[in-house]
PDB file of C-alpha atoms in Angstrom:
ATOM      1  CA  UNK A   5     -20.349 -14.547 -13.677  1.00  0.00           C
ATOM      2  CA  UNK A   6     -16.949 -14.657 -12.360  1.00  0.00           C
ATOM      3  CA  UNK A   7     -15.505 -11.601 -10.456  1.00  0.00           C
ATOM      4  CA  UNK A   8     -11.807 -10.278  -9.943  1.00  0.00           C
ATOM      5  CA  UNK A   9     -10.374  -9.179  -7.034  1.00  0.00           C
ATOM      6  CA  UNK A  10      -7.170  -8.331  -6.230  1.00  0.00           C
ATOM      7  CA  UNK A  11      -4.888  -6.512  -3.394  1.00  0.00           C
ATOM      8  CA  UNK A  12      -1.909  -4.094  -4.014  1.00  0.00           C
ATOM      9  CA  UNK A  13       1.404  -6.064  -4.024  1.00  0.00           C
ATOM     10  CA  UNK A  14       3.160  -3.941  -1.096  1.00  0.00           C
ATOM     11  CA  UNK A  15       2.226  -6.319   1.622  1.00  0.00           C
ATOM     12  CA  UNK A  16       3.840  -8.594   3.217  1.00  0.00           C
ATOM     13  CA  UNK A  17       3.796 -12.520   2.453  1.00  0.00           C
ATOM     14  CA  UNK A  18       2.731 -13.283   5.923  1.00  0.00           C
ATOM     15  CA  UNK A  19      -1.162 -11.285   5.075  1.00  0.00           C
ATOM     16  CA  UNK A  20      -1.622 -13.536   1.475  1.00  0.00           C
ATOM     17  CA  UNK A  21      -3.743 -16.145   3.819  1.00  0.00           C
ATOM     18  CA  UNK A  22      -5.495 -13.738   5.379  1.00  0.00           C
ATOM     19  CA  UNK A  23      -6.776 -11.901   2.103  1.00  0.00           C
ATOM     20  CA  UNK A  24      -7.874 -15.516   0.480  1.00  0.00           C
ATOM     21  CA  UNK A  25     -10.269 -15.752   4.030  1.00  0.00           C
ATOM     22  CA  UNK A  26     -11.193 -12.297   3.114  1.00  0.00           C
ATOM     23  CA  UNK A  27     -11.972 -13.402  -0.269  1.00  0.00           C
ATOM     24  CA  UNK A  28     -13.896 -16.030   0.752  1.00  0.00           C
ATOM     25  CA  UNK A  29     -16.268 -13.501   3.028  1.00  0.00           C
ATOM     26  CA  UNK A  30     -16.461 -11.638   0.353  1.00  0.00           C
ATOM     27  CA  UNK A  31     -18.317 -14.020  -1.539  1.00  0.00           C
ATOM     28  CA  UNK A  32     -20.696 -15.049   0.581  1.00  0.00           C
ATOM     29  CA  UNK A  33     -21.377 -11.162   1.534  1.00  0.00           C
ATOM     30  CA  UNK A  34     -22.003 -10.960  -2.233  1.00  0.00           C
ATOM     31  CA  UNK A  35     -23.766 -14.026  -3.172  1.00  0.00           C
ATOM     32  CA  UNK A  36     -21.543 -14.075  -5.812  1.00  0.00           C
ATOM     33  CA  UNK A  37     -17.992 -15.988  -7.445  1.00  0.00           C
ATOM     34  CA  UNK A  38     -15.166 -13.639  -6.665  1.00  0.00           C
ATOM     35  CA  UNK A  39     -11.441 -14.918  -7.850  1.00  0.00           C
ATOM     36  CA  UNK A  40      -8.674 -13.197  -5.975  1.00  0.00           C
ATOM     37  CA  UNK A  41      -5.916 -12.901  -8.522  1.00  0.00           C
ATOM     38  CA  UNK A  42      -2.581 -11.889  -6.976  1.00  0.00           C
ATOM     39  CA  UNK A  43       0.043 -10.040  -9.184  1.00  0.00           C
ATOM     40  CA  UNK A  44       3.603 -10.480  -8.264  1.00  0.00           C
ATOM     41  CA  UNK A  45       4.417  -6.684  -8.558  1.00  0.00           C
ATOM     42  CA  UNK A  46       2.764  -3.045  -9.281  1.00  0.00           C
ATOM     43  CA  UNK A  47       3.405  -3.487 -13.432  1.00  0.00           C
ATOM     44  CA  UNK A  48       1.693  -6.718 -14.035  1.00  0.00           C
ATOM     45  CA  UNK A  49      -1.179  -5.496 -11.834  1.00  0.00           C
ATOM     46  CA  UNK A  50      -1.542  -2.105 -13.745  1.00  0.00           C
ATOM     47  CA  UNK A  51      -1.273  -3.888 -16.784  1.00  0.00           C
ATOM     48  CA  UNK A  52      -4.313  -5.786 -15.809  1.00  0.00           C
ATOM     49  CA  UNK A  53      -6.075  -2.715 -14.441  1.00  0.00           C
ATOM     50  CA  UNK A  54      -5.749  -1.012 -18.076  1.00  0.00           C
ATOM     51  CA  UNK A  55      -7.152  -4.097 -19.607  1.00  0.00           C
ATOM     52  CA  UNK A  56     -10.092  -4.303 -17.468  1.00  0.00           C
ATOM     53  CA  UNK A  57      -9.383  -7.910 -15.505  1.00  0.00           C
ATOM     54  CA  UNK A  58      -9.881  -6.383 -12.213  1.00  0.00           C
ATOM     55  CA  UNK A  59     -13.460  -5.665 -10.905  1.00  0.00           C
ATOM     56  CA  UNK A  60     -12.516  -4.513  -7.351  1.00  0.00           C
ATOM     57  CA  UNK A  61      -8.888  -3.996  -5.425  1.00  0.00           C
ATOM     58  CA  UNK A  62      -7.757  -2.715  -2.394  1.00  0.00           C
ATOM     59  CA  UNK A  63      -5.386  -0.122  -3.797  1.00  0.00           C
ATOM     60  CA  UNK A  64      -2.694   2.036  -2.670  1.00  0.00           C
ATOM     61  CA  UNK A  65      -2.687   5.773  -2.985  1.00  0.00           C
ATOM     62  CA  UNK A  66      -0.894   6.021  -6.182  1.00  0.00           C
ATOM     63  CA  UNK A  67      -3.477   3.768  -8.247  1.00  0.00           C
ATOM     64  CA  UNK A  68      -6.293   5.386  -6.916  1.00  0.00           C
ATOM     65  CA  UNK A  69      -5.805   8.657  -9.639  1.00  0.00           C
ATOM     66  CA  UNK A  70      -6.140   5.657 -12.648  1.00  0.00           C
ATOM     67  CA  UNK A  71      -9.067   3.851 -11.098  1.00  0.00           C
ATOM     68  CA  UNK A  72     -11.161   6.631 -10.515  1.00  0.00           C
ATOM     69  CA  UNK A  73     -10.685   9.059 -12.898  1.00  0.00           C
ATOM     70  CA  UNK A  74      -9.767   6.719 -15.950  1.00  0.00           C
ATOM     71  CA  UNK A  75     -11.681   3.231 -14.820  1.00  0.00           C
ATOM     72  CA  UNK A  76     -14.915   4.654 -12.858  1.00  0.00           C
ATOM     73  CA  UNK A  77     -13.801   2.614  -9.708  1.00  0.00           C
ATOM     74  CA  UNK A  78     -15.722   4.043  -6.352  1.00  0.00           C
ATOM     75  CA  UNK A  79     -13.488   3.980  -3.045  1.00  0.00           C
ATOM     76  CA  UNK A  80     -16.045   2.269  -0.180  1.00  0.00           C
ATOM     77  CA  UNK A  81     -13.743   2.151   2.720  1.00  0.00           C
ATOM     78  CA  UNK A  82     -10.228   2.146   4.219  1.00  0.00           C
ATOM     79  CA  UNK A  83      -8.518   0.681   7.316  1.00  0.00           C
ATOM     80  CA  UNK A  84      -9.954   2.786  10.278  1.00  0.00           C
ATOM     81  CA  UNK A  85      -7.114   5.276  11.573  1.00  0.00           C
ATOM     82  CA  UNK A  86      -4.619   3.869   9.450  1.00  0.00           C
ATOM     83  CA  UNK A  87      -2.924   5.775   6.864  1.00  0.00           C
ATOM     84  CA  UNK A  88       0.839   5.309   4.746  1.00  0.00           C
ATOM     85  CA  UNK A  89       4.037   7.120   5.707  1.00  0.00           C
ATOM     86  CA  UNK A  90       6.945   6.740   4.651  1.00  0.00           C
ATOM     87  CA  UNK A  91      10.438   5.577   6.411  1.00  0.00           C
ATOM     88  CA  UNK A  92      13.994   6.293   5.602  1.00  0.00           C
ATOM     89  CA  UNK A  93      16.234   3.787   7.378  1.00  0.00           C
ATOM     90  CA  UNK A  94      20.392   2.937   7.797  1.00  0.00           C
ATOM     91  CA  UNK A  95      22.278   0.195   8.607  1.00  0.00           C
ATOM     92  CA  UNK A  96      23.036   0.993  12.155  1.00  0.00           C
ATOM     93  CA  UNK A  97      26.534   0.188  11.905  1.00  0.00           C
ATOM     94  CA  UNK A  98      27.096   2.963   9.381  1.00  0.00           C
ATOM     95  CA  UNK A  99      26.949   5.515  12.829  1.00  0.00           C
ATOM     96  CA  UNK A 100      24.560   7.942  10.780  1.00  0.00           C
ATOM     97  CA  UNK A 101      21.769   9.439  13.119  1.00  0.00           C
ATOM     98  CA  UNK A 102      19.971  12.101  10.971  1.00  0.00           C
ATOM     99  CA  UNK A 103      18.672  12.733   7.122  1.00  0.00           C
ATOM    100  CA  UNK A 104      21.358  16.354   7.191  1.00  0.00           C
ATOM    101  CA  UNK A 105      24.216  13.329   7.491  1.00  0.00           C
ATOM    102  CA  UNK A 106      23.615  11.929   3.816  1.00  0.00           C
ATOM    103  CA  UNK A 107      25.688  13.098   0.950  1.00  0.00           C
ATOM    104  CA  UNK A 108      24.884  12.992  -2.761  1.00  0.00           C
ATOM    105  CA  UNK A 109      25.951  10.214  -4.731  1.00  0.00           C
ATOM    106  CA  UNK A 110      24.249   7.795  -2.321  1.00  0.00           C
ATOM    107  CA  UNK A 111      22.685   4.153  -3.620  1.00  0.00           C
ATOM    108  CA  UNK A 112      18.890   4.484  -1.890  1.00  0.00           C
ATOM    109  CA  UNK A 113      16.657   0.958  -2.271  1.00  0.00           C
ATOM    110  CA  UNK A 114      13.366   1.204  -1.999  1.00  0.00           C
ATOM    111  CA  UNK A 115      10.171  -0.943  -3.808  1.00  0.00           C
ATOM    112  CA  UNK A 116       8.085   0.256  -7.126  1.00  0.00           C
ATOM    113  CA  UNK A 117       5.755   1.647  -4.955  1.00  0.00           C
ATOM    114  CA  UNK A 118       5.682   5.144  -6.117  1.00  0.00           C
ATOM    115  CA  UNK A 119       3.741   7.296  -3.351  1.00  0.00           C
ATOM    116  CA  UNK A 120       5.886   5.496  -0.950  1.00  0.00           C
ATOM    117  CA  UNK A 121       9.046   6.264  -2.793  1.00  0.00           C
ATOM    118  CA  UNK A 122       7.695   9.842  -3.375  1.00  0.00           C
ATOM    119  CA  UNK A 123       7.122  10.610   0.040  1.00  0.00           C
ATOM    120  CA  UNK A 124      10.817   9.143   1.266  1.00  0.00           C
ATOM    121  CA  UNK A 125      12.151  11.220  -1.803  1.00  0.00           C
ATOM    122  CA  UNK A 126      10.277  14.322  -0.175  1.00  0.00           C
ATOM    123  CA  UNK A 127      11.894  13.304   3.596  1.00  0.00           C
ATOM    124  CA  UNK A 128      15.356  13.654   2.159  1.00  0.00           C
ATOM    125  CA  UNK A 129      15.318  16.693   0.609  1.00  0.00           C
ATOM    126  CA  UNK A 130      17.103  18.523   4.146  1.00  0.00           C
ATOM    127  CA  UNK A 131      20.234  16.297   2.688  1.00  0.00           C
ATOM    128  CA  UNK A 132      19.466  17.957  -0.724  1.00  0.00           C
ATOM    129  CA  UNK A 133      18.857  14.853  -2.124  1.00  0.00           C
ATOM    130  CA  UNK A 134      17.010  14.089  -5.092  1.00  0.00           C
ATOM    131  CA  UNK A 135      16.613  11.575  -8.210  1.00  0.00           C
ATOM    132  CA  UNK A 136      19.385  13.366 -10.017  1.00  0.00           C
ATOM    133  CA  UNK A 137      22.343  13.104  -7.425  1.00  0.00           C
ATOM    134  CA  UNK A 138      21.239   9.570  -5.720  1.00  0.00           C
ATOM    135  CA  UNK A 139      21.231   5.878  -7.617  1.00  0.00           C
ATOM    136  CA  UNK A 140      18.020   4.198  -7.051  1.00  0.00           C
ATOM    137  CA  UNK A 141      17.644   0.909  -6.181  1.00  0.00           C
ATOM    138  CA  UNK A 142      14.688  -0.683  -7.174  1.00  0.00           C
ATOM    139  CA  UNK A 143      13.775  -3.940  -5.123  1.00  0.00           C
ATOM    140  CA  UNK A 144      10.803  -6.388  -5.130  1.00  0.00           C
ATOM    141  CA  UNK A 145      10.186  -6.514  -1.387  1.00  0.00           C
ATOM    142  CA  UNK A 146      10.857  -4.329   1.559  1.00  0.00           C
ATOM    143  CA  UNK A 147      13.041  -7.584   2.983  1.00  0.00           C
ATOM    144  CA  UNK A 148      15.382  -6.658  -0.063  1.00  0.00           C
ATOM    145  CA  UNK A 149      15.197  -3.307   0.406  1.00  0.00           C
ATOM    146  CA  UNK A 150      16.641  -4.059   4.074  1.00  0.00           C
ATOM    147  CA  UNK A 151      18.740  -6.830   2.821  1.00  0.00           C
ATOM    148  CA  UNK A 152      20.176  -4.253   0.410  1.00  0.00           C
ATOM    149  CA  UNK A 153      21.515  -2.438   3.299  1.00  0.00           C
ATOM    150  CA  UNK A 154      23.061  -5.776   5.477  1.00  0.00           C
ATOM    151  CA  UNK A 155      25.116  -5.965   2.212  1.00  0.00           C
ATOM    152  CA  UNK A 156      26.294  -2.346   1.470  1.00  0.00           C
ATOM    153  CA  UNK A 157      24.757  -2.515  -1.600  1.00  0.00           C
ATOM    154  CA  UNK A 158      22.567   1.023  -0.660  1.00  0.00           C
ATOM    155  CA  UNK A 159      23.405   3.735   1.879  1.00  0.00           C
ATOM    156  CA  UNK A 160      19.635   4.429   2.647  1.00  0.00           C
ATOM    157  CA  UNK A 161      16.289   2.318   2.239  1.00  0.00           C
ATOM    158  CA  UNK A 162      12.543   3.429   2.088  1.00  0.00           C
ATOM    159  CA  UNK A 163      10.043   1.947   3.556  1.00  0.00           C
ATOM    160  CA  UNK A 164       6.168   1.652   3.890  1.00  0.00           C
ATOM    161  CA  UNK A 165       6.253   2.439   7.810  1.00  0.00           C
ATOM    162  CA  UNK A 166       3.780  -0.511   8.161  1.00  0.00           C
ATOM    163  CA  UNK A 167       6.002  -2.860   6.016  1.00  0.00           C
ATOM    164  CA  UNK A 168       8.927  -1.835   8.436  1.00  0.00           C
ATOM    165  CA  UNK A 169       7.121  -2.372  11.452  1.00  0.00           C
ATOM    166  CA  UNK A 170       6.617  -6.301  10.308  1.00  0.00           C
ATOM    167  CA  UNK A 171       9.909  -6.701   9.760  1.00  0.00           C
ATOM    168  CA  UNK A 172      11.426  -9.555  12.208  1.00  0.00           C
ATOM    169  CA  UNK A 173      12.629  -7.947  15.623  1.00  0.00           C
ATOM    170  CA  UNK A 174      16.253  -9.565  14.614  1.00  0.00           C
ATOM    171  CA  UNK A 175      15.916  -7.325  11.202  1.00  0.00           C
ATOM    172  CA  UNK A 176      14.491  -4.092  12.548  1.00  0.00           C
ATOM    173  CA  UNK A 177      17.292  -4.435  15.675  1.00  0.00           C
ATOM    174  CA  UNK A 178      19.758  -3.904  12.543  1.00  0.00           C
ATOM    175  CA  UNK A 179      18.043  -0.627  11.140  1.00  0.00           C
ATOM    176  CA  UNK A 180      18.120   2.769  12.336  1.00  0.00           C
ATOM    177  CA  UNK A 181      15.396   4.727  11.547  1.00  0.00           C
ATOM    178  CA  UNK A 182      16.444   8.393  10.456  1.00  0.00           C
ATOM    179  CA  UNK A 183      12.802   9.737   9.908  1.00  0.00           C
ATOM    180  CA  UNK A 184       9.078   8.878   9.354  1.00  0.00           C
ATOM    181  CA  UNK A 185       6.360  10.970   7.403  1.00  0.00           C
ATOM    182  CA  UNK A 186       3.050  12.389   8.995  1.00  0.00           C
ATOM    183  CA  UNK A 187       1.054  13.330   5.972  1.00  0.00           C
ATOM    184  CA  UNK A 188      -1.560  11.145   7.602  1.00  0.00           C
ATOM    185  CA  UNK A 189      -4.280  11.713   4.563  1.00  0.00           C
ATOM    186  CA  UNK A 190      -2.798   9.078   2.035  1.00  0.00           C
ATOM    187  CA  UNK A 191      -3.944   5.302   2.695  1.00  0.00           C
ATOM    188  CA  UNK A 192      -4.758   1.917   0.781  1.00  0.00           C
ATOM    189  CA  UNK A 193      -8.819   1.536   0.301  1.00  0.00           C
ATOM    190  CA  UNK A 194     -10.693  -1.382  -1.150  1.00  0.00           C
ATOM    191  CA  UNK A 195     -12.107   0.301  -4.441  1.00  0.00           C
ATOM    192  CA  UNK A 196     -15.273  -1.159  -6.435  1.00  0.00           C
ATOM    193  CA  UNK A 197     -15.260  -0.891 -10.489  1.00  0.00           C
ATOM    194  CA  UNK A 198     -18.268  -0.058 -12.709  1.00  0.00           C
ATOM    195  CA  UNK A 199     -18.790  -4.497 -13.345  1.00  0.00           C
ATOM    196  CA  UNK A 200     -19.793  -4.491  -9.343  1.00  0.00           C
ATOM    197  CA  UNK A 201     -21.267  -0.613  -9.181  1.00  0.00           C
ATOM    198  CA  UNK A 202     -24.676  -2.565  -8.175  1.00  0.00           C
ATOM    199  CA  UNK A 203     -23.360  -3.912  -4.898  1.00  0.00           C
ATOM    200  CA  UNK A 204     -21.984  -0.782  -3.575  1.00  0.00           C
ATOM    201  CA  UNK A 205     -24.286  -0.450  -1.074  1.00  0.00           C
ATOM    202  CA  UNK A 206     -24.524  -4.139  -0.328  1.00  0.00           C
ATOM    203  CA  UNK A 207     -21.092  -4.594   0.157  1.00  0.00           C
ATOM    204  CA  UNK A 208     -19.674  -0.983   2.268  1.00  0.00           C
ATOM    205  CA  UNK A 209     -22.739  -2.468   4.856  1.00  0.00           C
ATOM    206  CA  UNK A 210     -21.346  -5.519   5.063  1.00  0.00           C
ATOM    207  CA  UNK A 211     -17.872  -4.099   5.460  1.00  0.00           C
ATOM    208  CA  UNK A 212     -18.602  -1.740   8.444  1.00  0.00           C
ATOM    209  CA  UNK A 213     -20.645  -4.183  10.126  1.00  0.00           C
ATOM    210  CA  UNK A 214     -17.869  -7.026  10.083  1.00  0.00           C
ATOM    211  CA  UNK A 215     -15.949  -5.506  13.451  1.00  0.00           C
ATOM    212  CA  UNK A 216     -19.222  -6.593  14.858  1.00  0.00           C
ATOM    213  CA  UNK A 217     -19.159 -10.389  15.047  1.00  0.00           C
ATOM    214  CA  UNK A 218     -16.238 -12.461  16.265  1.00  0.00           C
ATOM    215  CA  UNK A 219     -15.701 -14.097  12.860  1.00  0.00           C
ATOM    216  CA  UNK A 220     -15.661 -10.668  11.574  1.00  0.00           C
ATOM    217  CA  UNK A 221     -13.059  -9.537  13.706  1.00  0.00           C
ATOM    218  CA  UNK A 222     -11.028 -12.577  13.167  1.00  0.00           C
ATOM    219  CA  UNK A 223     -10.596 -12.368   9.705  1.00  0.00           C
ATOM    220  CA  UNK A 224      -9.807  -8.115   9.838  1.00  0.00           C
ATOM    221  CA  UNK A 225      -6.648  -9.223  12.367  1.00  0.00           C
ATOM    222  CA  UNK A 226      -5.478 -11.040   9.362  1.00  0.00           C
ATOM    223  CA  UNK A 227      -5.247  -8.221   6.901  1.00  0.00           C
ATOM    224  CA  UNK A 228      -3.314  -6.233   9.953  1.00  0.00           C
ATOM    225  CA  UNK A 229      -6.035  -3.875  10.970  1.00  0.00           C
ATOM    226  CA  UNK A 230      -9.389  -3.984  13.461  1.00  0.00           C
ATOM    227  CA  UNK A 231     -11.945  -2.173  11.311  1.00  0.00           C
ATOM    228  CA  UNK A 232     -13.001  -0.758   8.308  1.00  0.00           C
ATOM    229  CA  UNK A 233     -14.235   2.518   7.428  1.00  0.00           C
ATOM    230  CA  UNK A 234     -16.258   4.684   5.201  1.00  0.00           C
ATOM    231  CA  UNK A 235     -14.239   7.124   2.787  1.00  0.00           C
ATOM    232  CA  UNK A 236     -15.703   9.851   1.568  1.00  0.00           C
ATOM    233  CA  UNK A 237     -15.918  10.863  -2.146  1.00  0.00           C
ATOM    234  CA  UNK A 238     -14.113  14.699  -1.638  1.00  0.00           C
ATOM    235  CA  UNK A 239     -12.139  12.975   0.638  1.00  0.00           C
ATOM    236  CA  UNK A 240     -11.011  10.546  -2.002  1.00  0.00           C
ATOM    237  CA  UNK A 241     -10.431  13.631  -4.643  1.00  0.00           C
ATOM    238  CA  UNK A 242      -8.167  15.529  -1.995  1.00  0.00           C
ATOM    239  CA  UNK A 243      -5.669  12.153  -2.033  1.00  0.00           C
ATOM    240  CA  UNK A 244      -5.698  12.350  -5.451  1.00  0.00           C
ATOM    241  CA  UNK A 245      -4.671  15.455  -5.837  1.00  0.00           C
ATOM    242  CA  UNK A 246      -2.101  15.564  -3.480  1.00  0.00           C
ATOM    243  CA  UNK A 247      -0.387  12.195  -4.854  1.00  0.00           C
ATOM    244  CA  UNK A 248      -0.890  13.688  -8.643  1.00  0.00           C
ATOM    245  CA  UNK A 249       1.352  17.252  -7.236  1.00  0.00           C
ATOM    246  CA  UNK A 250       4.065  14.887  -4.856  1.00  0.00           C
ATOM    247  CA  UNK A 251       4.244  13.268  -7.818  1.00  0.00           C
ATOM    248  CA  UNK A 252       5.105  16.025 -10.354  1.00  0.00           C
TER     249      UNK A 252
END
């Protein structure tokens, strides 16, 4: 039997090797076929979730409320001390230095990446912004959303603060960065659905113990972080929670 895996489309273009030599660990840590399907944006991939083609995903925050409570998927581990915030950023040549600066009627970019765009949303507020006195600008990368503001086509961008920081040193020098979130609880985590349930255990072992071999280590400096680890159910149901009441 062939299994699906896929990873949520916020990262950057430089990690897509790094998750195919993931893939292929994965296989051989499961004795069993794994396809890594990658969808070119958060629709097509939800679209895919609701029609059952995806057997296990490392998910951002936001999906995690559909795949557990609606698809039975079990959250096995995260990225050790790593967790999504959110960044609100200017053109630097604009001269504006805080959030309190911003006026509504502003064009803000930002990526369908809704907890991410939630939490920027939440970091302007002190401007009294919000979705009815701003234009949003919905892009497909984080390079657009930054591109967006090169061209004066937005006044403000969010970002994923790890997308930002892999920016190119040339792009970031461009950028000023008004404000970042610390809500510290909300991260992406590599989520197992009811067709793999039976390698749960199998699989978080192998996960935790992969930090411990060179080859192990290798491959986790390609997805961007050193280690994995475990996540705890009530853990799991606190995120949830708090993205389902951000998000009202």
């Amino acid at each position: 039997m062939i299994y699906n895996f896929t990873v949520s489309p916020d990262f950057g273009p430089e990690k897509l090797p790094g998750w195919y030599i993931f893939n292929t660990w994965l296989q051989k840590a499961l004795g069993e076929t794994v396809h890594l399907e990658v969808y070119p944006d958060f629709k097509s991939q939800r679209e895919a979730i609701k029609a059952g083609k995806v057997d296990l995903i490392y998910a951002n925050p936001y999906d995690a409320s559909m795949l557990v409570r609606e698809k039975g998927f079990i959250s096995l581990a995260k990225p050790k001390s790593k967790s999504d915030e959110a960044i609100i950023a200017v053109n630097a040549a604009r001269g504006v230095c805080s959030v309190e600066e911003l006026r509504p009627g502003i064009t803000v970019a930002a990526t369908d990446d809704p907890d991410v765009r939630t939490m920027g949303m939440i970091l302007l507020e002190p401007a009294d912004l919000h979705p009815g006195n701003i234009t949003l600008e919905l892009c497909d990368s984080y390079v657009l959303v930054a591109k967006r503001l090169f061209n004066g086509e937005a006044e403000v961008g969010i970002f994923l603060a790890e997308a930002f920081d892999e920016l190119s040193s040339v792009v970031k020098s461009r950028l000023r960065v008004l404000v970042q979130s610390e809500i510290q609880v909300v991260h992406h985590s590599l989520m197992l659905g009811p067709a793999l349930a039976f390698q749960r255990d199998r699989l978080r072992n192998a996960l935790l113990e992969m930090s411990s071999s060179t080859k192990g280590c290798e491959i986790l400096r390609g997805l961007g972080f050193d280690q994995w680890e475990p996540v705890d159910q009530e853990a799991v149901e606190f995120m949830i929670d708090l993205m389902d009441t951000l998000l009202v």
